[in-house]
Coordinates of C-alpha atoms in Angstrom, one line a residue:
Chain A
X22 CA 100.8 116.3 124.9
X23 CA 101.1 119.7 123.0
X24 CA 98.4 119.6 120.6
X25 CA 98.9 120.6 116.6
X26 CA 96.3 121.4 113.9
X27 CA 96.5 120.6 110.2
X28 CA 94.8 120.5 107.2
X29 CA 92.8 117.9 106.5
X30 CA 93.8 116.8 103.0
X31 CA 96.0 119.5 100.3
X32 CA 96.1 118.3 96.9
X33 CA 99.8 118.6 94.4
X34 CA 100.6 118.1 90.4
X35 CA 103.2 115.7 90.0
X36 CA 107.4 117.4 89.9
X37 CA 106.2 120.6 91.8
X38 CA 106.5 121.4 95.4
X39 CA 104.0 121.1 98.5
X40 CA 104.2 122.3 101.5
X41 CA 102.7 120.9 104.4
X42 CA 101.7 123.4 107.1
X43 CA 101.4 122.4 110.8
X44 CA 100.1 124.6 113.8
X45 CA 101.3 123.9 117.4
X46 CA 100.5 127.6 119.1
X47 CA 101.5 125.3 122.7
X48 CA 104.6 124.0 122.0
X49 CA 106.8 124.0 124.5
X50 CA 110.8 124.8 124.5
X51 CA 112.0 121.0 124.7
X52 CA 109.4 120.3 122.1
X53 CA 110.8 118.5 119.4
X54 CA 108.3 118.7 116.4
X55 CA 108.6 115.2 113.8
X56 CA 106.6 114.3 110.7
X57 CA 105.7 111.2 110.0
X58 CA 103.5 110.1 106.4
X59 CA 101.4 107.0 106.2
X60 CA 101.1 105.3 103.2
X61 CA 97.4 103.6 101.7
X62 CA 97.7 100.2 103.8
X63 CA 101.7 100.7 105.2
X64 CA 102.7 101.5 109.4
X65 CA 104.1 104.9 109.2
X66 CA 107.1 105.8 108.0
X67 CA 109.1 108.4 109.9
X68 CA 110.4 111.8 107.7
X69 CA 112.1 114.5 109.8
X70 CA 112.5 116.4 112.6
X71 CA 113.6 119.4 114.1
X72 CA 114.1 121.4 117.1
X73 CA 114.5 125.3 116.4
X74 CA 116.3 125.4 113.1
X75 CA 115.4 124.2 109.8
X76 CA 116.9 120.7 108.7
X77 CA 117.5 119.4 105.6
X78 CA 116.9 115.3 104.5
X79 CA 116.8 112.8 101.5
X80 CA 113.3 112.6 102.5
X81 CA 112.0 116.4 102.6
X82 CA 112.9 120.0 104.1
X83 CA 110.9 121.1 107.5
X84 CA 111.0 125.0 108.1
X85 CA 110.3 125.8 111.8
X86 CA 108.6 129.6 112.3
X87 CA 111.1 131.3 114.7
X88 CA 108.1 131.2 117.3
X89 CA 108.2 128.0 116.6
X90 CA 104.3 128.3 116.7
X91 CA 104.1 126.5 113.0
X92 CA 106.3 124.6 111.3
X93 CA 106.1 122.7 107.3
X94 CA 106.9 119.9 105.9
X95 CA 108.9 120.4 102.4
X96 CA 108.5 118.0 99.3
X97 CA 110.6 119.6 97.2
X98 CA 108.9 117.9 93.9
X99 CA 106.1 115.3 94.9
X100 CA 105.6 112.1 92.9
X101 CA 102.6 109.5 92.5
X102 CA 104.5 107.5 95.8
X103 CA 104.4 110.6 98.0
X104 CA 100.8 110.1 98.0
X105 CA 100.0 109.8 102.0
X106 CA 98.6 111.1 104.9
X107 CA 100.7 113.4 106.3
X108 CA 101.4 113.5 110.8
X109 CA 103.0 116.5 112.6
X110 CA 103.3 115.2 115.7
X111 CA 105.3 117.1 119.4
X112 CA 107.3 114.6 121.3
X113 CA 108.2 116.1 124.6
X114 CA 112.0 116.6 125.1
X115 CA 111.9 114.2 128.5
X116 CA 112.8 109.9 128.3
X117 CA 110.0 109.1 126.6
X118 CA 109.0 108.3 123.0
X119 CA 105.7 106.7 122.5
X120 CA 103.9 109.1 119.3
X121 CA 100.4 110.7 119.7
X122 CA 99.0 110.7 116.5
X123 CA 96.3 113.5 115.3
X124 CA 93.8 113.1 111.7
X125 CA 97.0 114.5 109.8
X126 CA 97.2 116.5 106.1
X127 CA 95.7 113.3 103.2
X128 CA 98.4 114.7 100.3
X129 CA 96.9 113.8 97.0
X130 CA 99.0 113.7 94.0
X131 CA 97.5 114.3 90.7
X132 CA 99.4 112.9 87.7
Chain B
X4 CA 112.4 97.0 105.1
X5 CA 112.0 98.8 108.5
X6 CA 113.8 97.0 110.4
X7 CA 110.3 95.9 112.5
X8 CA 108.8 93.2 111.5
X9 CA 104.8 92.3 112.6
X10 CA 103.0 88.7 111.5
X11 CA 101.3 87.6 110.7
X12 CA 99.8 90.5 108.0
X13 CA 96.4 89.0 107.6
X14 CA 94.4 86.9 110.0
X15 CA 91.2 86.3 109.9
X16 CA 89.2 85.2 113.6
X17 CA 86.0 84.2 115.0
X18 CA 85.0 86.1 118.0
X19 CA 85.8 82.5 120.1
X20 CA 90.2 81.9 119.1
X21 CA 92.1 82.6 120.6
X22 CA 95.5 84.0 118.2
X23 CA 98.2 86.0 118.9
X24 CA 100.4 89.0 117.3
X25 CA 103.8 88.5 117.0
X26 CA 106.5 92.1 117.0
X27 CA 110.3 91.7 116.2
X28 CA 112.4 94.4 116.3
X29 CA 116.7 93.8 115.8
X30 CA 117.1 97.7 116.0
X31 CA 119.0 97.8 119.6
X32 CA 115.7 99.8 120.8
X33 CA 114.0 99.7 124.2
X34 CA 111.3 100.1 124.2
X35 CA 107.7 98.6 122.2
X36 CA 104.8 100.0 121.7
X37 CA 101.2 98.3 120.1
X38 CA 98.7 100.3 118.3
X39 CA 95.0 100.6 117.1
X40 CA 93.9 101.8 113.3
X41 CA 90.6 101.3 113.3
X42 CA 88.9 102.2 109.4
X43 CA 88.9 105.9 109.0
X44 CA 90.0 106.6 111.7
X45 CA 93.7 108.6 113.5
X46 CA 96.3 105.2 115.1
X47 CA 95.5 104.8 118.8
X48 CA 98.4 104.1 121.1
X49 CA 97.7 101.0 123.1
X50 CA 100.0 99.5 125.2
X51 CA 104.2 100.7 125.4
X52 CA 106.7 99.0 127.0
X53 CA 110.0 100.3 128.4
X54 CA 113.1 97.6 129.0
X55 CA 110.7 94.9 129.0
X56 CA 108.4 96.5 131.3
X57 CA 105.0 97.6 130.4
X58 CA 104.5 101.5 131.6
X59 CA 101.3 102.4 129.8
X60 CA 97.6 100.8 128.9
X61 CA 95.7 103.2 127.4
X62 CA 92.3 101.5 129.1
X63 CA 92.9 98.6 126.1
X64 CA 89.2 96.0 126.9
X65 CA 91.2 93.0 128.9
X66 CA 90.7 90.9 126.0
X67 CA 94.0 92.0 124.4
X68 CA 97.1 90.9 126.3
X69 CA 100.2 92.4 126.1
X70 CA 103.8 90.2 126.3
X71 CA 107.6 91.3 126.1
X72 CA 109.3 88.3 126.6
X73 CA 112.3 90.5 125.7
X74 CA 113.6 94.0 124.7
X75 CA 113.4 92.4 120.6
X76 CA 110.5 91.4 120.8
X77 CA 106.2 92.2 121.6
X78 CA 103.4 89.6 121.6
X79 CA 99.5 90.9 121.2
X80 CA 97.8 88.0 122.6
X81 CA 93.9 88.2 121.5
X82 CA 90.9 86.8 122.8
X83 CA 87.4 86.6 122.0
X84 CA 87.4 89.7 120.4
X85 CA 84.3 91.1 119.2
X86 CA 84.0 92.7 115.8
X87 CA 84.4 95.9 116.5
X88 CA 87.7 94.6 117.3
X89 CA 88.9 94.9 113.3
X90 CA 90.9 97.2 112.4
X91 CA 95.0 97.2 111.5
X92 CA 97.0 97.2 114.1
X93 CA 100.7 98.0 114.2
X94 CA 104.0 97.5 116.2
X95 CA 106.8 99.9 116.4
X96 CA 109.8 100.4 118.4
X97 CA 112.3 103.0 120.4
X98 CA 115.4 103.7 121.9
X99 CA 114.1 105.5 125.3
X100 CA 115.4 108.1 126.9
X101 CA 116.0 110.2 124.1
X102 CA 113.1 112.3 124.1
X103 CA 112.6 113.6 120.7
X104 CA 115.4 113.4 119.2
X105 CA 115.6 110.3 117.8
X106 CA 112.3 108.5 115.3
X107 CA 109.8 105.3 115.8
X108 CA 110.3 102.7 113.6
X109 CA 106.9 100.5 112.4
X110 CA 105.2 97.4 111.3
X111 CA 103.9 97.0 108.5
X112 CA 100.8 95.6 110.6
X113 CA 98.5 93.0 111.3
X114 CA 95.2 93.1 109.9
X115 CA 93.3 91.8 111.5
X116 CA 89.0 90.9 110.9
X117 CA 86.9 89.7 113.2
X118 CA 84.1 87.4 111.7

């Protein structure tokens, strides 16, 4: 399985944009880039995913580098409720959807 | 509410007890998963079920016994656990066969304490 590298922690101020980076230099052509987050004492929740093009949804935006070796999750206006561990995970475009979690990035949001 | 329901939310059990964790999803998914999350550690994938058949067991000790009677329900039977088995146990479901094109949904987890 291709690996991802994320910073252990990041800090942001409330109502400011947050850019969470992820490196995946060994990504293969059929790997999808998924982002999940885990709020304290809860199960992970899906945030966004993409293959090659940038993606937007109601929660966030995903910017994918042209060579696909890195990506950035963008929270446009951080709120206190966005404080969580954010996981960047590669999913092969085959049959299985199993998620292998790394340590993720712990995002702290300051009021 | 994610569509994946786990019960109980909290469980305290002695090392000689037998208990079961339950997971239920009504999302029409055909793949279900058990994960373990110990304190300050990443989630560890324990078991994978596709179309009710176990397709992956990641070297999980036999004191953990999964059961998948149908595509909507998943159980984790526990017996003679150790204190180091105390953790958050998470269930997830997804649609098998879609590769990375669709997302997985997680339950809120069962916080297990073994005394």
